[in-house]
Amino acid sequence: GAVVSQHPSWVICKSGTSVKIECRSLDFQATTMFWYRQFPKQSLMLMATSNEGSKATYEQGVEKDKFLINHASLTLSTLTVTSAHPEDSSFYICSAPRGFGANVLTFGAGSRLTVL
Amino acid sequence: AQKITQTQPGMFVQEKEAVTLDCTYDTSDQSYGLFWYKQPSSGEMIFLIYQGSYDEQNATEGRYSLNFQKARKSANLVISASQLGDSAMYFCAGQRGSGGSNYKLTFGKGTLLTVNP
């Protein structure tokens, strides 16, 4: 079945540093990927839509310069949290449309970011 | 825009019994899709079931069924014969369009289901 791999699964970093999270579609091509953010005990909030070969589309209120998204190939999208601060600590999860029908999203296992 | 409402923060069910998780939606779209995902404590999002707005029959997938009432704008998830492994967070989500043209999902706040032995 469709598999989306996300790496790292968890990361701890110091305030002010940048962190890169990778999202890979392992057995299918994904021209579009979605990045969500989830705070503890809350719902998933869409951050941005990653488009292969073009700029990402950000949701209202999401800082483009803080959350850099690059969709370098048909199987890889990356999210870079730049100059991370403690309030950026969250669970970041990516998804891509594939499997069970064209409109179902397959999710990665998520990346838990803790900024000290 | 879509709005997904899950009014049950938490639900308890006895093992082997059935449970219904509520979901209502608000949309002006004629074509839309409704999804249920399960999120165990590990964090991964597991797709359970999908219902398109034009589907006349309620969707079923094994022990999961979706009670779709279009007039009431509700898409409740029914889990039959609950198992201990069903304990997790359950999210209802909506998608604009039903033909794959727009994959973005809007999620409800979720319901934490606990299955008691």
CSV table of C-alpha atoms in Angstrom, one decimal:
chain,number,residue,atom,x,y,z
A,1,GLY,CA,0.0,0.0,0.0
A,2,ALA,CA,0.9,3.7,-0.1
A,3,VAL,CA,3.6,4.6,2.4
A,4,VAL,CA,4.7,8.0,3.5
A,5,SER,CA,7.9,8.1,5.4
A,6,GLN,CA,8.8,11.0,7.7
A,7,HIS,CA,12.1,11.7,9.3
A,8,PRO,CA,13.1,12.4,12.0
A,9,SER,CA,10.4,11.1,14.2
A,10,TRP,CA,11.5,13.3,17.0
A,11,VAL,CA,14.0,16.1,17.3
A,12,ILE,CA,15.2,18.3,20.1
A,13,CYS,CA,17.0,21.5,19.3
A,14,LYS,CA,18.2,24.7,20.9
A,15,SER,CA,16.3,28.0,20.4
A,16,GLY,CA,17.6,29.9,17.4
A,17,THR,CA,18.6,26.8,15.3
A,18,SER,CA,17.0,25.5,12.2
A,19,VAL,CA,15.5,22.1,11.9
A,20,LYS,CA,14.6,20.2,8.7
A,21,ILE,CA,11.9,17.5,8.5
A,22,GLU,CA,11.7,15.2,5.5
A,23,CYS,CA,8.6,13.7,4.0
A,24,ARG,CA,9.0,10.9,1.4
A,25,SER,CA,6.5,9.0,-0.6
A,26,LEU,CA,8.1,5.5,-0.8
A,27,ASP,CA,6.2,3.7,-3.5
A,28,PHE,CA,4.3,6.4,-5.4
A,29,GLN,CA,4.9,9.9,-6.8
A,30,ALA,CA,3.3,12.8,-5.1
A,31,THR,CA,3.1,16.1,-6.9
A,32,THR,CA,1.3,17.6,-3.9
A,33,MET,CA,2.0,17.1,-0.2
A,34,PHE,CA,0.4,18.7,2.8
A,35,TRP,CA,2.1,19.8,6.0
A,36,TYR,CA,0.0,19.8,9.2
A,37,ARG,CA,0.8,20.9,12.7
A,38,GLN,CA,-0.8,19.5,15.8
A,39,PHE,CA,-0.4,20.8,19.4
A,40,PRO,CA,-0.9,18.5,22.3
A,41,LYS,CA,-4.5,17.2,22.6
A,42,GLN,CA,-5.6,19.4,19.7
A,43,SER,CA,-6.6,18.9,16.1
A,44,LEU,CA,-4.5,19.0,13.0
A,45,MET,CA,-4.1,22.4,11.4
A,46,LEU,CA,-3.1,22.7,7.8
A,47,MET,CA,0.1,24.8,7.4
A,48,ALA,CA,0.8,24.6,3.7
A,49,THR,CA,0.5,22.8,0.5
A,50,SER,CA,3.7,21.7,-1.0
A,51,ASN,CA,3.8,21.6,-4.8
A,52,GLU,CA,6.5,19.8,-6.8
A,53,GLY,CA,8.4,22.3,-9.0
A,54,SER,CA,6.6,25.4,-7.7
A,55,LYS,CA,6.2,27.5,-4.6
A,56,ALA,CA,4.3,26.2,-1.6
A,57,THR,CA,0.9,27.6,-0.8
A,58,TYR,CA,0.6,28.7,2.8
A,59,GLU,CA,-2.5,28.9,4.9
A,60,GLN,CA,-3.5,32.2,6.4
A,61,GLY,CA,-1.4,33.1,9.5
A,62,VAL,CA,1.5,30.7,8.7
A,63,GLU,CA,4.8,32.5,8.3
A,64,LYS,CA,6.4,31.6,5.0
A,65,ASP,CA,9.9,32.7,6.1
A,66,LYS,CA,9.7,30.7,9.2
A,67,PHE,CA,8.4,27.5,7.8
A,68,LEU,CA,10.3,26.9,4.5
A,69,ILE,CA,8.9,24.2,2.3
A,70,ASN,CA,10.8,22.7,-0.6
A,71,HIS,CA,9.3,20.0,-2.9
A,72,ALA,CA,12.5,19.0,-4.7
A,73,SER,CA,11.2,15.9,-6.4
A,74,LEU,CA,8.1,13.8,-7.0
A,75,THR,CA,8.9,11.8,-3.8
A,76,LEU,CA,10.3,14.3,-1.4
A,77,SER,CA,9.1,17.4,0.4
A,78,THR,CA,11.0,19.1,3.2
A,79,LEU,CA,9.8,21.5,5.9
A,80,THR,CA,12.5,23.6,7.6
A,81,VAL,CA,11.7,25.4,10.8
A,82,THR,CA,14.0,28.4,10.8
A,83,SER,CA,15.3,30.1,13.9
A,84,ALA,CA,13.1,27.8,16.0
A,85,HIS,CA,11.7,29.0,19.3
A,86,PRO,CA,10.0,27.1,22.1
A,87,GLU,CA,6.5,28.1,20.8
A,88,ASP,CA,7.4,26.1,17.6
A,89,SER,CA,7.5,22.9,19.6
A,90,SER,CA,4.8,20.8,18.1
A,91,PHE,CA,4.0,17.6,16.2
A,92,TYR,CA,4.4,18.1,12.5
A,93,ILE,CA,2.9,15.6,10.1
A,94,CYS,CA,2.9,15.4,6.4
A,95,SER,CA,0.5,13.7,4.0
A,96,ALA,CA,0.1,12.9,0.3
A,97,PRO,CA,-2.9,11.8,-1.8
A,98,ARG,CA,-2.7,8.2,-2.7
A,99,GLY,CA,-4.4,4.9,-2.1
A,100,PHE,CA,-7.9,3.8,-1.5
A,101,GLY,CA,-9.0,6.3,-4.2
A,102,ALA,CA,-7.4,9.4,-5.5
A,103,ASN,CA,-8.7,11.7,-2.8
A,104,VAL,CA,-7.6,9.9,0.3
A,105,LEU,CA,-4.6,11.3,2.1
A,106,THR,CA,-1.9,8.9,3.4
A,107,PHE,CA,-0.1,10.4,6.4
A,108,GLY,CA,3.5,10.0,7.6
A,109,ALA,CA,4.1,9.0,11.2
A,110,GLY,CA,4.9,12.6,12.2
A,111,SER,CA,7.8,14.4,13.7
A,112,ARG,CA,7.8,15.7,17.2
A,113,LEU,CA,9.8,18.9,17.6
A,114,THR,CA,10.9,20.2,21.0
A,115,VAL,CA,12.7,23.5,21.1
A,116,LEU,CA,14.6,24.2,24.3
B,1,ALA,CA,-15.1,27.1,3.7
B,2,GLN,CA,-15.8,24.0,5.7
B,3,LYS,CA,-16.4,23.5,9.3
B,4,ILE,CA,-16.2,20.1,11.1
B,5,THR,CA,-17.7,19.7,14.6
B,6,GLN,CA,-17.1,16.8,16.9
B,7,THR,CA,-18.9,17.5,20.2
B,8,GLN,CA,-17.7,14.5,22.2
B,9,PRO,CA,-14.2,15.2,23.7
B,10,GLY,CA,-14.2,11.7,25.1
B,11,MET,CA,-16.2,8.4,24.9
B,12,PHE,CA,-16.1,5.2,26.8
B,13,VAL,CA,-17.3,1.8,25.5
B,14,GLN,CA,-17.2,-1.7,26.8
B,15,GLU,CA,-15.2,-4.2,24.8
B,16,LYS,CA,-17.3,-6.0,22.2
B,17,GLU,CA,-20.0,-3.4,22.2
B,18,ALA,CA,-20.8,-0.9,19.4
B,19,VAL,CA,-20.0,2.9,19.7
B,20,THR,CA,-21.1,5.9,17.7
B,21,LEU,CA,-18.8,8.9,17.3
B,22,ASP,CA,-20.6,12.1,16.2
B,23,CYS,CA,-19.5,14.4,13.5
B,24,THR,CA,-21.4,17.3,11.9
B,25,TYR,CA,-20.3,19.5,9.1
B,26,ASP,CA,-21.1,22.8,7.6
B,27,THR,CA,-20.4,23.5,4.0
B,28,SER,CA,-21.9,25.4,1.1
B,29,ASP,CA,-20.3,23.0,-1.4
B,30,GLN,CA,-22.5,20.6,-3.4
B,31,SER,CA,-19.6,18.2,-3.8
B,32,TYR,CA,-17.6,17.2,-0.8
B,33,GLY,CA,-16.0,14.3,0.9
B,34,LEU,CA,-16.0,13.2,4.6
B,35,PHE,CA,-13.4,11.1,6.2
B,36,TRP,CA,-12.6,9.4,9.5
B,37,TYR,CA,-9.0,8.9,10.7
B,38,LYS,CA,-7.7,7.1,13.8
B,39,GLN,CA,-4.7,8.5,15.7
B,40,PRO,CA,-3.3,6.1,18.3
B,41,SER,CA,-0.9,7.4,21.0
B,42,SER,CA,2.0,6.8,18.6
B,43,GLY,CA,0.8,9.8,16.5
B,44,GLU,CA,0.3,8.3,13.1
B,45,MET,CA,-3.0,9.0,11.3
B,46,ILE,CA,-4.8,5.9,10.0
B,47,PHE,CA,-7.4,6.2,7.3
B,48,LEU,CA,-10.6,4.4,8.3
B,49,ILE,CA,-13.5,5.3,6.0
B,50,TYR,CA,-14.7,7.8,3.3
B,51,GLN,CA,-18.1,9.0,2.2
B,52,GLY,CA,-18.7,11.2,-0.9
B,53,SER,CA,-21.5,13.6,-0.9
B,54,TYR,CA,-23.1,12.0,-3.9
B,55,ASP,CA,-22.8,8.4,-2.5
B,56,GLU,CA,-26.3,7.1,-1.9
B,57,GLN,CA,-25.3,4.3,0.3
B,58,ASN,CA,-23.5,4.6,3.7
B,59,ALA,CA,-19.9,3.6,3.5
B,60,THR,CA,-18.7,0.5,5.3
B,61,GLU,CA,-15.2,-0.9,5.9
B,62,GLY,CA,-15.1,-4.0,8.1
B,63,ARG,CA,-16.2,-3.0,11.6
B,64,TYR,CA,-16.5,0.7,10.6
B,65,SER,CA,-19.5,2.2,9.1
B,66,LEU,CA,-20.4,5.8,8.4
B,67,ASN,CA,-24.0,6.9,9.2
B,68,PHE,CA,-24.3,9.6,6.6
B,69,GLN,CA,-27.4,11.9,7.0
B,70,LYS,CA,-27.1,14.6,4.4
B,71,ALA,CA,-30.1,16.6,5.5
B,72,ARG,CA,-28.8,16.7,9.0
B,73,LYS,CA,-25.2,17.3,7.8
B,74,SER,CA,-24.0,14.5,9.9
B,75,ALA,CA,-21.4,11.8,9.3
B,76,ASN,CA,-21.2,9.7,12.4
B,77,LEU,CA,-18.7,6.8,12.7
B,78,VAL,CA,-20.0,3.5,14.0
B,79,ILE,CA,-17.5,1.0,15.3
B,80,SER,CA,-19.0,-2.4,15.9
B,81,ALA,CA,-17.6,-5.0,18.3
B,82,SER,CA,-15.1,-2.7,19.9
B,83,GLN,CA,-11.7,-4.0,20.6
B,84,LEU,CA,-9.1,-2.8,23.1
B,85,GLY,CA,-6.9,-1.7,20.2
B,86,ASP,CA,-9.6,0.7,19.1
B,87,SER,CA,-8.7,3.0,22.0
B,88,ALA,CA,-7.4,6.1,20.2
B,89,MET,CA,-8.2,9.6,19.1
B,90,TYR,CA,-10.7,9.7,16.2
B,91,PHE,CA,-10.9,12.6,13.8
B,92,CYS,CA,-13.6,13.5,11.4
B,93,ALA,CA,-12.4,15.5,8.4
B,94,GLY,CA,-14.0,17.2,5.4
B,95,GLN,CA,-12.7,17.7,1.9
B,96,ARG,CA,-14.0,20.1,-0.7
B,97,GLY,CA,-14.9,18.3,-3.9
B,98,SER,CA,-15.1,14.6,-4.2
B,99,GLY,CA,-13.2,13.9,-7.4
B,100,GLY,CA,-9.6,14.4,-6.2
B,101,SER,CA,-9.4,18.0,-7.5
B,102,ASN,CA,-8.7,19.4,-4.0
B,103,TYR,CA,-7.2,17.1,-1.4
B,104,LYS,CA,-7.0,19.5,1.5
B,105,LEU,CA,-8.6,18.2,4.7
B,106,THR,CA,-10.2,20.2,7.4
B,107,PHE,CA,-10.3,18.3,10.7
B,108,GLY,CA,-12.6,18.4,13.7
B,109,LYS,CA,-11.2,18.6,17.2
B,110,GLY,CA,-11.4,14.8,17.7
B,111,THR,CA,-12.9,12.3,20.1
B,112,LEU,CA,-10.8,10.3,22.5
B,113,LEU,CA,-12.3,6.8,22.6
B,114,THR,CA,-11.4,4.4,25.4
B,115,VAL,CA,-12.4,0.8,25.2
B,116,ASN,CA,-12.8,-0.9,28.6
B,117,PRO,CA,-12.1,-4.6,29.1
